[in-house]
mmCIF file of C-alpha atoms in Angstrom:
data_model
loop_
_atom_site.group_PDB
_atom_site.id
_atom_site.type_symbol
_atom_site.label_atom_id
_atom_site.label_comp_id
_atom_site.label_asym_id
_atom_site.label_seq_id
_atom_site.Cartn_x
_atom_site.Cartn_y
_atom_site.Cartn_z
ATOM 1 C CA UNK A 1 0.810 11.397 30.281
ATOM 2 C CA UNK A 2 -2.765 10.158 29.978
ATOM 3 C CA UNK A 3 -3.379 9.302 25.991
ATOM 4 C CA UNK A 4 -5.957 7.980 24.680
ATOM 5 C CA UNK A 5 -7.529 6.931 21.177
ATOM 6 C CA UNK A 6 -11.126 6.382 19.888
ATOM 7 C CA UNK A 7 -12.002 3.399 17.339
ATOM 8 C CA UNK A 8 -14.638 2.087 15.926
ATOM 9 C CA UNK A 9 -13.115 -1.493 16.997
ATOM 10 C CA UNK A 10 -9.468 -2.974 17.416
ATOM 11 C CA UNK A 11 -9.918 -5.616 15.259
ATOM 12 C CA UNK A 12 -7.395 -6.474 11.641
ATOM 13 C CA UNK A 13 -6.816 -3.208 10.139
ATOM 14 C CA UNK A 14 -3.466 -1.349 9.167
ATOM 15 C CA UNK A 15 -4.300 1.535 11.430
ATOM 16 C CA UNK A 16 -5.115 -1.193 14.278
ATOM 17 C CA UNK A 17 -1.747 -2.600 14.341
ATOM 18 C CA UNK A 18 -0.111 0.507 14.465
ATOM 19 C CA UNK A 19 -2.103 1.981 16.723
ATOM 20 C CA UNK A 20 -1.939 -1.410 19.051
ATOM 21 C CA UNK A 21 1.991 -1.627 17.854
ATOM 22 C CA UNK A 22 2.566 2.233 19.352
ATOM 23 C CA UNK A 23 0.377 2.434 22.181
ATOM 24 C CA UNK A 24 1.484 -0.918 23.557
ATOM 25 C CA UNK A 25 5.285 0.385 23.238
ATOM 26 C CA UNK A 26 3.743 3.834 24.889
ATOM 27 C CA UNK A 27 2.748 1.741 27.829
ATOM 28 C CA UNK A 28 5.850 0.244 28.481
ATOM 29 C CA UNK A 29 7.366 3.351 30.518
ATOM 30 C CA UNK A 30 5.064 4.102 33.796
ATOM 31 C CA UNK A 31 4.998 7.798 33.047
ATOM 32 C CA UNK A 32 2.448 7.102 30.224
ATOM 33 C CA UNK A 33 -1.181 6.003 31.177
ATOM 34 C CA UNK A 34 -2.441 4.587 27.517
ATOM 35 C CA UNK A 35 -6.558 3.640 26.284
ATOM 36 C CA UNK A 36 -8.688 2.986 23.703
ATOM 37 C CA UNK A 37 -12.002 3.497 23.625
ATOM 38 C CA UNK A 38 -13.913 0.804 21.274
ATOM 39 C CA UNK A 39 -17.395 1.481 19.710
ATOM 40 C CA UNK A 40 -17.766 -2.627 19.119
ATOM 41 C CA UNK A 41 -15.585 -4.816 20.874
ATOM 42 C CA UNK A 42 -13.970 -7.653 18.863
ATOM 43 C CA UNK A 43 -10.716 -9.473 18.858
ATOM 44 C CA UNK A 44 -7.878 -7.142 18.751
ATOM 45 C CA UNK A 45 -5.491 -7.489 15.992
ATOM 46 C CA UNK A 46 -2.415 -7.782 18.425
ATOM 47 C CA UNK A 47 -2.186 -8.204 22.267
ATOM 48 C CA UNK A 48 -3.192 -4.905 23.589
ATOM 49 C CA UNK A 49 -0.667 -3.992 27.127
ATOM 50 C CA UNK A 50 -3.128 -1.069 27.976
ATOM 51 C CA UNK A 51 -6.999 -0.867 28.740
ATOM 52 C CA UNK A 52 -9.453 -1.049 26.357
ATOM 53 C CA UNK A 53 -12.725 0.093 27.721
ATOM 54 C CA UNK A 54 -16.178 0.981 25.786
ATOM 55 C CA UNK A 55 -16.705 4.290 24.552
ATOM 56 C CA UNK A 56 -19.163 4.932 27.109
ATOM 57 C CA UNK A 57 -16.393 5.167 29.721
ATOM 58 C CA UNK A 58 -15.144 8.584 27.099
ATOM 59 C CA UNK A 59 -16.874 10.829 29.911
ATOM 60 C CA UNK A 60 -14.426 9.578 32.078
ATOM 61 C CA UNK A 61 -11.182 10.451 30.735
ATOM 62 C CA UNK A 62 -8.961 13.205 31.309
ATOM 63 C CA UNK A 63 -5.882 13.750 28.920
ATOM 64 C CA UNK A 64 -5.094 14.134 25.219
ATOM 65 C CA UNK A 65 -7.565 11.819 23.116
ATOM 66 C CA UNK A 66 -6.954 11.142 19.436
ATOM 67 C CA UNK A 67 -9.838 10.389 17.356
ATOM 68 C CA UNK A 68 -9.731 7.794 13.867
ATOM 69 C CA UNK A 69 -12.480 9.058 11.849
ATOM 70 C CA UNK A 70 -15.618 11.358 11.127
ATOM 71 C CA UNK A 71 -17.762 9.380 13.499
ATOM 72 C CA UNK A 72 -15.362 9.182 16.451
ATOM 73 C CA UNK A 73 -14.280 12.585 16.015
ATOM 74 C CA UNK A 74 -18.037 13.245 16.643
ATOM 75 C CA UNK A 75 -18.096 11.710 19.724
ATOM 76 C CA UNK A 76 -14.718 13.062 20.978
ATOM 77 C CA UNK A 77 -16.204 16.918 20.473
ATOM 78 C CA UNK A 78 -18.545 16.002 22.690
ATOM 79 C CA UNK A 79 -16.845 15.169 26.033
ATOM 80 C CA UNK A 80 -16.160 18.153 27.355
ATOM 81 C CA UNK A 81 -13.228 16.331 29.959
ATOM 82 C CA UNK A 82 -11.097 15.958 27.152
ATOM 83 C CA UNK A 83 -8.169 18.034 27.218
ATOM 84 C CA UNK A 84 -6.467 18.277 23.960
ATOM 85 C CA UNK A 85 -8.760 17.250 21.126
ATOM 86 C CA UNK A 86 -6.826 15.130 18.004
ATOM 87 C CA UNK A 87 -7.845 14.144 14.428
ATOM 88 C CA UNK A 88 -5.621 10.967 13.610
ATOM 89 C CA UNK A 89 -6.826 11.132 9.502
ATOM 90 C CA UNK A 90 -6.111 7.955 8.712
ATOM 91 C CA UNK A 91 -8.267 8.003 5.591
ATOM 92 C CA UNK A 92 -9.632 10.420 3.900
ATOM 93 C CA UNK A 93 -13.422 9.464 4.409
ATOM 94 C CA UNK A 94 -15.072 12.380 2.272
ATOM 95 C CA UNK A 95 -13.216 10.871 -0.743
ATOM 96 C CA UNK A 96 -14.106 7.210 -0.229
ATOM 97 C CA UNK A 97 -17.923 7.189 0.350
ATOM 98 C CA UNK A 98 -20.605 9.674 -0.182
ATOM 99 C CA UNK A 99 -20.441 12.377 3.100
ATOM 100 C CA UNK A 100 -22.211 15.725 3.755
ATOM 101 C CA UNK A 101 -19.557 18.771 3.010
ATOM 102 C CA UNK A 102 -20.435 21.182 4.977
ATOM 103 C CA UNK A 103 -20.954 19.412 8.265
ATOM 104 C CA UNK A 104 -17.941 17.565 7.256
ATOM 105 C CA UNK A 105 -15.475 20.497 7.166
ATOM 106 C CA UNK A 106 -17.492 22.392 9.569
ATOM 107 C CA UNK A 107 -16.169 19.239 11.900
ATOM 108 C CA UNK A 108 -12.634 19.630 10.789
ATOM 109 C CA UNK A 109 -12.726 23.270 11.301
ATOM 110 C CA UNK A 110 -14.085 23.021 14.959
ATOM 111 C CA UNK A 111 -11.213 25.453 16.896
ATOM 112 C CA UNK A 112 -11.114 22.684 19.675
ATOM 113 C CA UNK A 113 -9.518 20.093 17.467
ATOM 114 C CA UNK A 114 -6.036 19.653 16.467
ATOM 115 C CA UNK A 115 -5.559 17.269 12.912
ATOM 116 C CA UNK A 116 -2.732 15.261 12.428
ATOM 117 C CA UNK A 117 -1.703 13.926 9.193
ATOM 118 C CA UNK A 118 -0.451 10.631 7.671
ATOM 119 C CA UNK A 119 1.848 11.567 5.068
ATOM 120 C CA UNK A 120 2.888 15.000 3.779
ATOM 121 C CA UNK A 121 0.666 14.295 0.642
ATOM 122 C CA UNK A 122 -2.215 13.885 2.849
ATOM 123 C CA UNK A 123 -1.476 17.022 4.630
ATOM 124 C CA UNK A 124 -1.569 19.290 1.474
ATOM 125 C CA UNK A 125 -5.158 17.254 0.873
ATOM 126 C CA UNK A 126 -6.376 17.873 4.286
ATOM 127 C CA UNK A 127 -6.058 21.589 4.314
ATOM 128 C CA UNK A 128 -7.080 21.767 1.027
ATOM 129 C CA UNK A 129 -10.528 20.464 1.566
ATOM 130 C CA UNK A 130 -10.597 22.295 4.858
ATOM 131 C CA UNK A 131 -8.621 25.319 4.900
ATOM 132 C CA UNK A 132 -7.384 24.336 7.858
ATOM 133 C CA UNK A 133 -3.897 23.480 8.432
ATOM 134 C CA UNK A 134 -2.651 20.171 10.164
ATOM 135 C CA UNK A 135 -0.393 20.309 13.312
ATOM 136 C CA UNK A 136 2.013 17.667 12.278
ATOM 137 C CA UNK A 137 2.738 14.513 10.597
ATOM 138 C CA UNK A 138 2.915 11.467 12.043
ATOM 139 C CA UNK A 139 3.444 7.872 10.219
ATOM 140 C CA UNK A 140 1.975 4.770 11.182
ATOM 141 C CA UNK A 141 1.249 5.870 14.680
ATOM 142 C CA UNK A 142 4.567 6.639 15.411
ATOM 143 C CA UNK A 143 4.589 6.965 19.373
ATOM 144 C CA UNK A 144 7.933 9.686 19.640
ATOM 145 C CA UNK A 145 6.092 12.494 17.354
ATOM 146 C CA UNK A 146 2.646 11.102 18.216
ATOM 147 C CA UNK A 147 3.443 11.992 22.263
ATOM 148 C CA UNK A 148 5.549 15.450 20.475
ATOM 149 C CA UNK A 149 2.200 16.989 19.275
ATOM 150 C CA UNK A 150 -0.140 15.812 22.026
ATOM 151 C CA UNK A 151 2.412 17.360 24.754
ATOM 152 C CA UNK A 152 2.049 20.952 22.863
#
């Protein structure tokens, strides 16, 4: 299965070394065909075993892509050879710095694009700021469910 994620970099974060932790396990079995695109290249947080291209090679890719915020989600909408469109909300931007609402949760709400939650809690938060409900939960980048929902 082709999988892919969009970053702003892969450098020391939490969700980095998940994300790296998972995909890199991902990759181990030849069946699965793992990226991530990277906005700014920098020194990854851990080894990555899978290709790690600029996001100008996004065009490019056929599969299941999972975005990591507002701005990558953005970007993901855009490509049209994307397959199965993803929302990994990691954090909840709109609570931590100042965002516009409606094109916000006019985003979110976009019929293309599948969210996936962190946590239960952040579930219940999600659709309540977008009345839109999330397709599953997934922890820490957990590669079993994570390849679950993208397979649906």
């Amino acid at each position: 299965m082709n999988i892919a994620a969009i970053v702003k970099n892969l450098g020391p974060s939490q969700c980095n070394f998940f994300l790296t932790k998972e995909f890199n396990k991902l990759s181990e079995k030849s069946e699965n065909s793992c990226t991530v695109f990277v906005n700014d290249p920098t020194v990854p947080v851990l080894d990555p075993s899978f290709s790690c291209p600029v996001v100008a090679f996004l065009p490019h890719f056929k599969g299941a892509c999972i975005s990591t915020d507002i701005y990558t989600t953005q970007q993901m909408l855009k490509n049209s050879s994307i397959t199965n469109k993803f929302f990994y909300v990691w954090d909840m931007e709109w609570i931590i710095k100042r965002m516009d609402y409606n094109s916000t949760v006019d985003l979110m709400r976009n019929e293309s694009l599948k969210i996936i939650a962190r946590s239960k809690s952040h579930a219940e938060v999600i659709s309540n700021f977008c009345n839109k409900q999330v397709c599953g939960v997934v922890d820490n980048w957990e590669s079993s469910k994570l390849l679950e929902l993208t397979r649906k």
